[in-house]
Short mmCIF file of C-alpha atoms in Angstrom, two decimals:
data_model
loop_
_atom_site.label_atom_id
_atom_site.label_comp_id
_atom_site.label_asym_id
_atom_site.label_seq_id
_atom_site.Cartn_x
_atom_site.Cartn_y
_atom_site.Cartn_z
CA MET A 12 -5.99 -17.95 -41.34
CA ALA A 13 -4.86 -21.09 -42.87
CA ALA A 14 -6.42 -23.76 -42.48
CA ILE A 15 -4.92 -26.31 -40.13
CA ASN A 16 -4.59 -30.31 -41.43
CA ASN A 17 -6.05 -32.33 -38.69
CA ASP A 18 -2.80 -34.91 -39.74
CA LYS A 19 -0.52 -32.21 -38.41
CA LEU A 20 -2.30 -31.55 -35.34
CA ILE A 21 -1.75 -34.95 -34.26
CA GLU A 22 1.97 -34.95 -35.02
CA ALA A 23 2.06 -31.93 -33.29
CA LEU A 24 1.20 -32.87 -30.27
CA ARG A 25 2.50 -36.82 -30.72
CA ASP A 26 6.15 -35.00 -31.31
CA TYR A 27 7.01 -32.19 -30.16
CA TYR A 28 4.46 -32.58 -27.16
CA ARG A 29 6.93 -31.93 -23.87
CA GLU A 30 4.95 -33.69 -21.77
CA SER A 31 3.09 -37.10 -21.72
CA ILE A 32 0.20 -37.20 -23.16
CA PHE A 33 -2.97 -40.82 -24.21
CA VAL A 34 -6.22 -40.89 -24.81
CA THR A 35 -7.97 -44.14 -24.17
CA ASP A 36 -11.87 -45.28 -24.70
CA GLY A 37 -14.14 -46.07 -22.04
CA SER A 38 -12.73 -49.11 -20.64
CA GLY A 39 -9.44 -47.94 -20.21
CA ASN A 40 -8.05 -49.03 -23.56
CA VAL A 41 -5.38 -46.17 -25.57
CA ILE A 42 -6.38 -45.30 -28.60
CA PHE A 43 -4.02 -42.09 -29.13
CA ALA A 44 -0.21 -41.52 -26.88
CA ASN A 45 2.98 -39.36 -28.13
CA GLU A 46 6.38 -39.89 -27.73
CA VAL A 47 7.22 -38.84 -23.98
CA ALA A 48 4.19 -41.61 -22.78
CA SER A 49 5.83 -44.31 -24.62
CA GLN A 50 9.46 -43.35 -23.01
CA ARG A 51 8.04 -42.99 -19.78
CA VAL A 52 6.17 -46.45 -20.13
CA GLY A 53 8.98 -47.90 -21.46
CA LEU A 54 7.02 -49.60 -24.66
CA PRO A 55 7.36 -48.68 -28.16
CA LEU A 56 4.31 -46.35 -29.14
CA ASP A 57 2.65 -49.47 -31.41
CA GLU A 58 2.96 -52.01 -29.01
CA LEU A 59 1.45 -49.09 -26.47
CA ILE A 60 -1.20 -48.30 -28.56
CA GLY A 61 -4.14 -50.76 -27.80
CA ARG A 62 -2.89 -51.02 -24.15
CA ASN A 63 -5.55 -50.96 -21.30
CA VAL A 64 -4.13 -48.71 -18.35
CA GLN A 65 -5.59 -51.14 -15.17
CA ASP A 66 -3.56 -53.33 -17.04
CA MET A 67 -0.12 -51.34 -16.72
CA VAL A 68 -1.04 -50.66 -13.02
CA SER A 69 -1.31 -54.36 -12.09
CA GLU A 70 2.28 -54.66 -13.92
CA GLY A 71 3.72 -52.21 -12.33
CA VAL A 72 4.12 -49.23 -15.23
CA TYR A 73 1.86 -47.24 -12.98
CA SER A 74 0.89 -47.09 -8.80
CA TYR A 75 -2.35 -45.58 -9.52
CA SER A 76 -4.40 -44.97 -12.87
CA THR A 77 -6.32 -41.73 -13.10
CA VAL A 78 -7.71 -42.71 -15.67
CA MET A 79 -9.78 -45.72 -14.32
CA GLU A 80 -10.74 -43.73 -11.41
CA SER A 81 -12.36 -40.90 -13.98
CA ILE A 82 -13.77 -43.64 -15.33
CA ARG A 83 -15.25 -44.91 -12.89
CA THR A 84 -16.95 -41.49 -11.41
CA LYS A 85 -17.36 -39.59 -14.30
CA ARG A 86 -15.54 -36.92 -13.33
CA GLU A 87 -12.00 -34.80 -13.66
CA VAL A 88 -9.69 -36.24 -11.24
CA ALA A 89 -6.38 -35.42 -10.43
CA ALA A 90 -3.80 -37.36 -8.41
CA GLU A 91 0.30 -38.13 -7.90
CA ILE A 92 1.35 -40.94 -9.64
CA ASN A 93 4.79 -43.01 -9.41
CA SER A 94 6.00 -44.70 -12.57
CA SER A 95 8.53 -47.89 -13.30
CA ASP A 96 11.10 -45.33 -13.72
CA ASP A 97 10.70 -44.00 -10.46
CA LEU A 98 9.91 -40.42 -11.96
CA HIS A 99 7.42 -38.58 -10.18
CA THR A 100 4.41 -38.09 -11.49
CA PHE A 101 1.50 -34.97 -11.73
CA SER A 102 -1.79 -36.80 -13.42
CA ASN A 103 -5.19 -35.33 -14.90
CA SER A 104 -7.82 -37.39 -16.74
CA VAL A 105 -10.60 -35.98 -17.99
CA PRO A 106 -13.44 -37.91 -19.23
CA VAL A 107 -15.25 -36.92 -22.55
CA MET A 108 -19.17 -38.47 -21.93
CA ASP A 109 -21.76 -39.76 -25.05
CA GLU A 110 -24.83 -38.49 -25.43
CA THR A 111 -26.26 -41.26 -22.81
CA GLY A 112 -24.41 -39.54 -20.08
CA ARG A 113 -21.30 -42.44 -20.55
CA VAL A 114 -17.40 -42.30 -20.65
CA ASN A 115 -16.30 -42.36 -24.20
CA LEU A 116 -13.09 -41.30 -23.99
CA VAL A 117 -10.91 -40.26 -21.36
CA VAL A 118 -7.95 -37.72 -21.96
CA THR A 119 -5.23 -38.07 -19.31
CA ASN A 120 -1.94 -35.63 -19.43
CA ASN A 121 1.08 -36.24 -17.39
CA MET A 122 3.63 -33.61 -16.21
CA SER A 123 6.89 -34.72 -13.91
CA ILE A 124 7.05 -32.78 -11.03
CA GLU A 125 10.61 -31.28 -12.27
CA HIS A 126 8.37 -29.26 -15.33
CA SER A 127 5.95 -28.68 -12.11
CA LYS A 128 8.20 -26.87 -10.30
CA GLU A 129 9.12 -24.83 -13.86
CA TRP A 130 5.18 -23.53 -13.99
CA GLU A 131 5.21 -22.85 -10.35
CA GLU A 132 8.57 -21.16 -11.04
CA ILE A 133 6.89 -18.92 -13.40
CA ILE A 134 3.47 -18.77 -12.03
CA GLY A 135 5.95 -17.23 -8.91
CA ARG A 136 7.93 -14.88 -10.59
CA GLN A 137 3.99 -14.01 -12.62
CA LYS A 138 2.28 -13.46 -9.07
CA GLN A 139 5.57 -11.07 -7.68
CA LYS A 140 5.25 -8.52 -10.96
CA THR A 141 1.19 -9.26 -10.20
CA ASP A 142 1.27 -7.80 -7.07
CA MET A 143 3.99 -5.26 -8.08
CA LEU A 144 1.92 -3.97 -10.44
CA LYS A 145 -0.83 -3.92 -7.76
CA ARG A 146 1.16 -1.98 -5.80
CA GLU A 147 1.40 0.34 -8.26
CA LEU A 148 -2.20 0.85 -9.88
CA ASP A 149 -2.68 1.51 -5.86
CA TYR A 150 0.12 4.30 -5.98
CA LEU A 151 -1.61 5.80 -9.62
CA ARG A 152 -5.19 5.92 -7.86
CA LEU A 153 -3.78 7.64 -4.41
CA ARG A 154 -1.73 9.53 -6.52
CA ASP A 155 -5.11 10.96 -8.73
CA LYS A 156 -6.39 12.35 -5.45
CA ARG A 157 -2.94 13.72 -3.93
CA VAL A 158 -3.60 17.37 -3.34
CA ILE A 159 -1.07 19.64 -1.72
CA ILE A 160 -2.15 22.25 0.61
CA ALA A 161 0.20 24.81 0.54
CA ASN A 162 -1.20 28.52 1.50
CA SER A 163 1.04 29.25 3.91
CA LYS A 164 5.08 30.17 3.28
CA GLU A 165 6.92 27.21 5.22
CA MET A 166 4.43 25.03 2.45
CA LYS A 167 5.95 26.92 -0.07
CA ASP A 168 8.98 27.12 0.33
CA ILE A 169 8.72 23.49 1.16
CA LEU A 170 7.17 22.63 -2.39
CA ASN A 171 10.36 25.22 -4.28
CA SER A 172 13.14 23.62 -2.41
CA VAL A 173 10.98 19.70 -3.95
CA ASN A 174 11.06 21.76 -7.23
CA THR A 175 14.66 21.52 -7.27
CA ILE A 176 15.88 18.60 -6.22
CA ALA A 177 13.20 16.55 -7.83
CA SER A 178 14.92 16.21 -11.34
CA SER A 179 17.88 14.40 -9.36
CA ASP A 180 18.94 11.53 -8.20
CA ALA A 181 20.46 12.12 -4.87
CA ASN A 182 18.82 10.29 -1.58
CA ILE A 183 16.68 12.63 0.54
CA VAL A 184 16.02 12.45 3.94
CA ILE A 185 12.26 14.06 4.64
CA LEU A 186 12.05 15.08 9.03
CA GLY A 187 9.61 15.68 10.99
CA GLU A 188 6.94 14.71 13.28
CA SER A 189 4.76 12.06 12.78
CA GLY A 190 1.25 13.16 10.40
CA THR A 191 3.36 16.10 9.29
CA GLY A 192 2.91 14.73 5.32
CA LYS A 193 6.30 13.04 4.78
CA ASP A 194 5.18 10.06 2.44
CA MET A 195 3.06 12.41 0.74
CA ILE A 196 5.95 14.69 -0.06
CA ALA A 197 7.98 11.82 -1.22
CA GLN A 198 5.81 10.99 -3.76
CA ILE A 199 5.50 14.13 -4.58
CA ILE A 200 9.47 13.89 -5.63
CA HIS A 201 8.95 10.67 -7.41
CA GLU A 202 6.14 12.19 -9.73
CA GLN A 203 8.78 15.22 -10.32
CA SER A 204 12.00 13.39 -10.89
CA TRP A 205 13.28 11.44 -14.05
CA ARG A 206 11.83 7.88 -12.34
CA SER A 207 7.85 9.00 -11.90
CA ASN A 208 6.98 6.22 -14.23
CA GLU A 209 8.65 3.45 -12.87
CA SER A 210 8.04 2.18 -9.73
CA PHE A 211 7.59 3.76 -6.23
CA ILE A 212 7.32 1.53 -3.17
CA SER A 213 7.52 2.39 0.94
CA VAL A 214 8.09 0.57 3.72
CA ASN A 215 7.68 1.72 7.43
CA CYS A 216 10.63 -0.29 8.70
CA ALA A 217 9.08 0.28 12.60
CA ALA A 218 6.44 -2.16 11.76
CA MET A 219 8.00 -5.26 11.02
CA PRO A 220 10.59 -7.22 13.11
CA GLU A 221 14.36 -7.12 12.16
CA ASN A 222 14.79 -10.48 10.66
CA LEU A 223 11.65 -10.30 8.44
CA LEU A 224 12.54 -6.79 7.09
CA GLU A 225 15.41 -8.46 5.64
CA SER A 226 14.12 -10.34 3.41
CA GLU A 227 11.53 -7.98 2.46
CA LEU A 228 14.20 -5.22 2.01
CA PHE A 229 16.64 -7.45 -0.16
CA GLY A 230 14.24 -10.70 -0.17
CA TYR A 231 15.84 -14.37 0.08
CA GLU A 232 16.98 -17.33 -1.31
CA GLY A 233 15.11 -20.96 -1.67
CA GLY A 234 15.02 -22.42 1.91
CA ALA A 235 17.50 -19.98 3.02
CA PHE A 236 14.68 -20.57 5.90
CA THR A 237 12.65 -22.08 8.04
CA GLY A 238 9.38 -20.84 6.38
CA ALA A 239 10.78 -19.98 3.16
CA LEU A 240 9.38 -20.71 0.10
CA SER A 241 10.45 -23.67 -1.87
CA LYS A 242 11.38 -20.36 -5.42
CA GLY A 243 12.77 -18.23 -2.64
CA LYS A 244 11.40 -14.27 -3.71
CA ILE A 245 12.94 -11.26 -4.87
CA GLY A 246 13.08 -7.48 -2.37
CA LEU A 247 11.65 -4.52 -2.04
CA PHE A 248 15.05 -3.32 -3.84
CA GLU A 249 14.19 -5.11 -6.51
CA ALA A 250 10.53 -4.77 -6.96
CA ALA A 251 11.72 -1.19 -6.91
CA SER A 252 14.75 -1.56 -9.75
CA GLY A 253 14.59 1.44 -12.11
CA GLY A 254 12.22 3.69 -9.68
CA THR A 255 11.79 5.16 -5.84
CA LEU A 256 11.89 3.35 -2.92
CA PHE A 257 9.91 4.51 0.61
CA LEU A 258 11.79 3.95 3.81
CA ASP A 259 9.83 5.24 6.34
CA GLU A 260 11.13 4.99 10.36
CA ILE A 261 14.65 4.69 9.28
CA GLY A 262 15.52 5.59 12.48
CA GLU A 263 14.49 2.57 13.78
CA MET A 264 16.61 0.16 11.37
CA SER A 265 18.86 -2.22 13.67
CA PRO A 266 22.53 -1.73 13.52
CA ALA A 267 23.07 -4.83 11.39
CA LEU A 268 20.67 -3.45 8.10
CA GLN A 269 22.16 0.28 8.40
CA SER A 270 25.22 -2.05 7.73
CA LYS A 271 23.45 -4.07 4.79
CA LEU A 272 21.91 -0.99 3.42
CA LEU A 273 24.58 1.46 3.34
CA ARG A 274 26.85 -1.47 0.69
CA VAL A 275 23.46 -1.75 -1.40
CA ILE A 276 24.21 2.16 -1.62
CA GLU A 277 27.75 2.01 -2.58
CA ASN A 278 27.63 -1.12 -4.95
CA HIS A 279 24.15 -0.31 -6.15
CA GLU A 280 23.84 -4.45 -5.95
CA LEU A 281 23.12 -6.99 -3.05
CA ARG A 282 22.65 -9.94 -1.59
CA ARG A 283 19.71 -12.30 -1.27
CA VAL A 284 19.39 -13.63 2.50
CA GLY A 285 20.70 -17.04 1.60
CA GLY A 286 22.21 -16.45 -1.81
CA VAL A 287 25.75 -16.11 -3.26
CA GLN A 288 25.39 -13.99 -6.33
CA ASN A 289 24.53 -9.86 -6.49
CA ILE A 290 22.04 -9.00 -7.96
CA PRO A 291 22.89 -5.28 -9.26
CA VAL A 292 20.06 -2.89 -8.57
CA ASP A 293 19.13 1.21 -9.93
CA VAL A 294 17.04 2.34 -7.10
CA ARG A 295 16.62 5.97 -5.49
CA ILE A 296 16.01 6.13 -1.96
CA ILE A 297 14.35 8.83 -0.15
CA CYS A 298 14.30 7.92 3.82
CA ALA A 299 11.89 9.90 5.97
CA THR A 300 11.61 10.19 10.04
CA ASN A 301 10.38 11.56 13.41
CA SER A 302 13.85 10.62 14.81
CA ASN A 303 16.73 13.02 14.99
CA LEU A 304 19.26 10.86 13.29
CA GLU A 305 22.34 13.69 14.62
CA GLU A 306 21.63 12.54 18.25
CA MET A 307 21.40 8.49 17.11
CA ILE A 308 24.79 9.61 15.15
CA GLN A 309 25.99 10.75 18.79
CA ALA A 310 24.67 8.46 20.57
CA ARG A 311 26.40 5.15 18.48
CA THR A 312 22.81 4.18 17.88
CA PHE A 313 23.04 5.26 13.76
CA ARG A 314 25.55 5.00 11.24
CA GLU A 315 27.68 7.94 10.78
CA ASP A 316 28.70 6.97 6.81
CA LEU A 317 25.00 6.17 5.93
CA TYR A 318 23.29 9.14 7.62
CA TYR A 319 25.35 11.09 4.87
CA ARG A 320 25.55 8.80 1.89
CA LEU A 321 21.83 8.83 2.57
CA ALA A 322 20.84 12.84 3.86
CA VAL A 323 23.15 14.25 0.47
CA PHE A 324 19.77 16.20 1.05
CA THR A 325 17.48 16.72 3.68
CA LEU A 326 13.78 18.09 4.51
CA LYS A 327 12.17 19.73 7.41
CA LEU A 328 8.59 19.52 7.60
CA PRO A 329 6.66 21.74 9.87
CA ARG A 330 4.29 21.11 12.33
CA LEU A 331 0.30 21.62 11.38
CA SER A 332 0.15 24.75 14.09
CA GLU A 333 3.59 26.30 12.21
CA ARG A 334 1.60 26.75 9.19
CA PRO A 335 -1.83 27.92 10.25
CA ASP A 336 -2.39 29.16 6.99
CA ASP A 337 -3.05 25.59 5.70
CA ILE A 338 -5.02 24.44 8.67
CA ILE A 339 -8.25 25.14 7.77
CA PRO A 340 -7.70 24.63 3.77
CA ILE A 341 -6.76 21.03 4.22
CA ALA A 342 -9.74 20.70 7.16
CA GLU A 343 -11.91 21.77 3.88
CA LEU A 344 -10.58 19.59 1.50
CA PHE A 345 -11.22 16.25 4.17
CA LEU A 346 -14.58 17.42 4.51
CA LYS A 347 -15.54 17.47 0.30
CA GLU A 348 -14.12 14.26 0.56
CA LEU A 349 -16.25 13.28 3.00
CA ASN A 350 -19.16 15.15 1.70
CA GLU A 351 -18.78 13.63 -1.89
CA LYS A 352 -18.23 10.14 -0.52
CA TYR A 353 -21.75 10.07 1.59
CA ASN A 354 -23.83 12.65 -0.80
CA THR A 355 -24.23 15.55 2.17
CA HIS A 356 -23.98 19.40 1.96
CA LYS A 357 -22.01 19.69 5.82
CA HIS A 358 -20.36 22.74 6.72
CA PHE A 359 -18.19 23.95 9.76
CA SER A 360 -19.92 26.69 12.16
CA ASP A 361 -17.59 29.51 12.54
CA ILE A 362 -16.43 28.61 15.98
CA THR A 363 -15.79 25.15 15.47
CA ILE A 364 -13.10 27.60 12.28
CA GLU A 365 -12.03 28.87 14.69
CA THR A 366 -11.10 26.71 17.28
CA MET A 367 -9.61 24.77 14.81
CA LYS A 368 -7.04 27.83 13.78
CA ASN A 369 -5.78 28.19 17.50
CA TYR A 370 -5.92 24.14 18.22
CA SER A 371 -2.04 23.34 18.64
CA TRP A 372 -2.65 19.87 16.81
CA PRO A 373 -0.42 17.75 18.81
CA GLY A 374 -0.89 14.67 15.80
CA ASN A 375 -0.46 17.09 13.38
CA ILE A 376 -1.88 16.63 9.52
CA ARG A 377 -3.64 12.93 10.88
CA GLU A 378 -5.14 14.35 13.38
CA LEU A 379 -7.04 16.77 11.97
CA ARG A 380 -8.12 14.07 9.48
CA ASN A 381 -9.30 12.27 12.76
CA VAL A 382 -11.03 15.38 14.30
CA VAL A 383 -12.88 15.32 10.53
CA GLU A 384 -13.75 12.38 9.68
CA ARG A 385 -15.50 12.06 13.85
CA ILE A 386 -17.09 15.01 13.72
CA PHE A 387 -18.92 14.45 10.25
CA VAL A 388 -20.48 11.46 11.82
CA VAL A 389 -21.38 12.37 14.98
CA SER A 390 -23.11 15.95 13.91
CA ARG A 391 -26.76 15.27 13.47
CA GLY A 392 -27.01 18.29 11.15
CA ASP A 393 -25.80 20.41 8.15
CA GLU A 394 -23.03 22.42 10.61
CA LEU A 395 -20.22 20.52 12.50
CA VAL A 396 -19.20 20.99 15.24
CA PHE A 397 -15.26 20.56 17.12
CA THR A 398 -15.33 21.13 21.26
CA PRO A 399 -10.79 19.82 21.68
CA VAL A 400 -10.57 17.80 24.80
CA PRO A 401 -8.87 20.50 26.97
CA THR A 402 -5.28 20.29 26.88
CA ALA A 403 -2.58 21.64 28.57
CA SER A 404 -2.09 24.50 25.49
CA TYR A 405 -5.09 24.49 24.77
CA GLY A 406 -6.37 24.97 28.47
CA GLN A 407 -4.23 27.76 28.40
CA TYR A 408 -5.95 29.03 25.37
CA PHE A 409 -9.55 29.00 27.20
CA SER A 410 -7.87 30.65 30.35
CA GLU A 411 -6.88 33.66 28.71
CA MET A 412 -11.11 34.54 28.15
CA PRO A 413 -12.73 36.70 30.11
CA ASN A 414 -14.96 34.22 32.23
CA PRO A 415 -13.86 30.96 33.03
CA LEU A 416 -15.52 27.76 30.73
CA LEU A 417 -17.91 27.08 32.99
CA VAL A 418 -19.90 23.26 31.53
CA ASN A 419 -23.64 22.24 33.92
CA ASP A 420 -24.13 18.74 33.88
CA GLY A 421 -27.57 18.95 32.38
CA MET A 422 -25.66 21.04 29.96
CA SER A 423 -26.64 20.58 25.95
CA LEU A 424 -24.42 20.25 23.34
CA LYS A 425 -25.74 23.03 21.75
CA GLU A 426 -25.49 24.62 24.90
CA PHE A 427 -22.38 24.33 25.48
CA THR A 428 -21.88 25.29 22.01
CA ASP A 429 -23.51 28.40 22.40
CA SER A 430 -21.23 29.41 25.97
CA VAL A 431 -18.02 28.74 23.47
CA GLU A 432 -18.99 30.68 20.59
CA SER A 433 -20.15 33.67 23.14
CA GLN A 434 -16.80 33.34 25.17
CA TYR A 435 -14.51 33.33 22.20
CA ILE A 436 -16.44 36.69 20.29
CA THR A 437 -16.49 38.82 23.68
CA LYS A 438 -12.83 38.11 24.06
CA VAL A 439 -12.23 39.03 20.41
CA LEU A 440 -14.40 41.51 20.70
CA ASN A 441 -12.94 42.51 24.13
CA GLU A 442 -8.91 42.82 21.98
CA CYS A 443 -11.14 44.67 19.18
CA GLY A 444 -12.36 47.44 21.34
CA GLY A 445 -15.52 46.07 21.01
CA VAL A 446 -15.63 47.82 17.26
CA VAL A 447 -18.23 44.83 15.70
CA THR A 448 -16.22 45.26 12.38
CA GLU A 449 -13.08 44.25 13.14
CA ALA A 450 -14.36 41.76 15.06
CA ALA A 451 -16.21 39.70 12.38
CA LYS A 452 -13.47 40.73 10.39
CA ARG A 453 -10.82 39.17 12.66
CA LEU A 454 -13.47 35.92 12.73
CA GLY A 455 -14.10 35.46 9.04
CA VAL A 456 -18.10 36.59 9.28
CA HIS A 457 -20.88 38.80 8.77
CA ARG A 458 -20.96 41.09 11.83
CA SER A 459 -24.72 40.65 11.65
CA VAL A 460 -23.17 36.59 12.76
CA ILE A 461 -21.68 38.75 16.16
CA TYR A 462 -25.03 40.38 17.24
CA ARG A 463 -27.06 37.32 16.15
CA LYS A 464 -24.93 34.41 18.40
CA LEU A 465 -24.56 37.49 21.29
CA ASN A 466 -27.82 38.03 21.31
CA LYS A 467 -29.09 34.35 21.93
CA THR A 468 -27.37 33.86 24.91
CA GLY A 469 -28.08 37.09 26.32
CA THR A 470 -24.85 39.25 25.71
CA ASP A 471 -25.83 43.12 25.87
CA ILE A 472 -23.53 44.58 22.61
CA GLU A 473 -23.36 47.72 21.26
CA ARG A 474 -23.65 48.97 17.97
CA ASP A 475 -20.68 51.01 16.04
CA VAL A 476 -21.22 51.83 12.24
#
C-alpha cells in the first residue's frame, strides 16, 4: 500500500470530514479544527485556532463544553450540547495523556442530531438484517438435525405429495391436529423449492393480539402508533421476500387481517401500518391449521376467497395413532438424541414398546417427545418404562386383558411393571392360542424373554417347540 503524507491526512480531515472535529491542548486551547467546526461556531478557521473553548462557552457559542469536563475528569465525556445557531449536537471528547498522567491533548468530535438520526436508521436497518440472519442461522441449524420418519404408507403418501408440489410456487394449506408436524412439513416444502436459498420465516397467528400481528406481518412507519420505533420497522412479509412465509394457526387470524392478507396475495405488494406507499413483495405462503376452514367459511369467520387463494394445494397430516408403523422409530429417534446429549445408553423396555404401539397419543408427536423425555429423566436405570395416565381409550385396552389390572398401594414401580408385562404377555399368548413362538414374534422379542418374564411372576406356561 502506498504511503500517505501526514499533510494529506490533515487536509482530508480539515476539508472533507462531514462533522465538526477539533483538537485542544491540556488547557482547552484549539490547536486544530476542520472547516465544519469553523462553520458551526461562525468563526473563520484561522480565528478559531487558538481560541479557548471555555471562553466560547462564556460567549454563548456553546451551552456546555465536553472538552473542559474531559480535562477535569481525565476521562472520555459525551453529551448533547446546543450551539449558538440552535443546532442540536452530540459532542464526544477523548483526553490524550502524557507520560506523567496529565492531559496533553483532547480530541473532540461533534455530530449534529440530524446526522445522528441517519446513523440511527443505518444501525436500525443493520439490526433488522442481523435479526433476520439469526433467524436464518437458527433455521439452518435445525434443518441439519431434521429427520422425517416415514415407515408408514400414510406418511410415504404425504412425502410423495410434498415432492410433487414443492417445486411449484403455489400456496399451500397444511391441515392436521396439533403436534402432527405441520411446521416440519412446511420447512421441507421450502427446502425442496427453488426458494430454498432464501428466507423461511414462521409466525404463529394465534400467539399475538391482532394489532401486534398486523405490525409484525406488514411492518409499520415511524410514529404509526404509541410505542412505535421512530424509524419504523419492516414486517415479516418484507423480511421473507424471495423466500417462504409460514403462517401457523391461520384459522385464528381476524377477518380484518384476512382481508389485508388477501390483498397482498393478489397484488404482490403491501402497505405498512401508517404508511402511504405500496411495497412490492415476492413471497410463497404456506399455512397450517387444526381448524376446519370449510366450516369456518360456512360460519362466515373465514373468507372464502382467501381460502381458495391459499389452498391451491392441501395436505392433511394423519394423527400419530393413524401411522402406527412410525411410533417406535420416532420414539427411538428422540431417545437417540437424549442419549447423545447426556452420553447415556438408555433403552425402552419391551412392555414400553408395546404400550407405545397401543396408546392413542392424543397429543401426537409432541406428546410422544414429551413422554420420551419424561421417562428418560425419571428412570433410575437404563431400561425406560412408560405407563400412561389412564384415559377412556386406554382403559378399554386394559379391560380387554384376561385379568383386571390390580394396583396395590404398597406396590413398587418394578412390581407394577412386572404385573403389567405379565398381563399383556398373557393376553397376547391367549390370542396366539398359547403358541409362544407366535406370541414372541408379535411382541418383537425372543421367546426366552416370555418364559423369563412370566416365570418371575409365577405364571405357568407350556413350552412349545
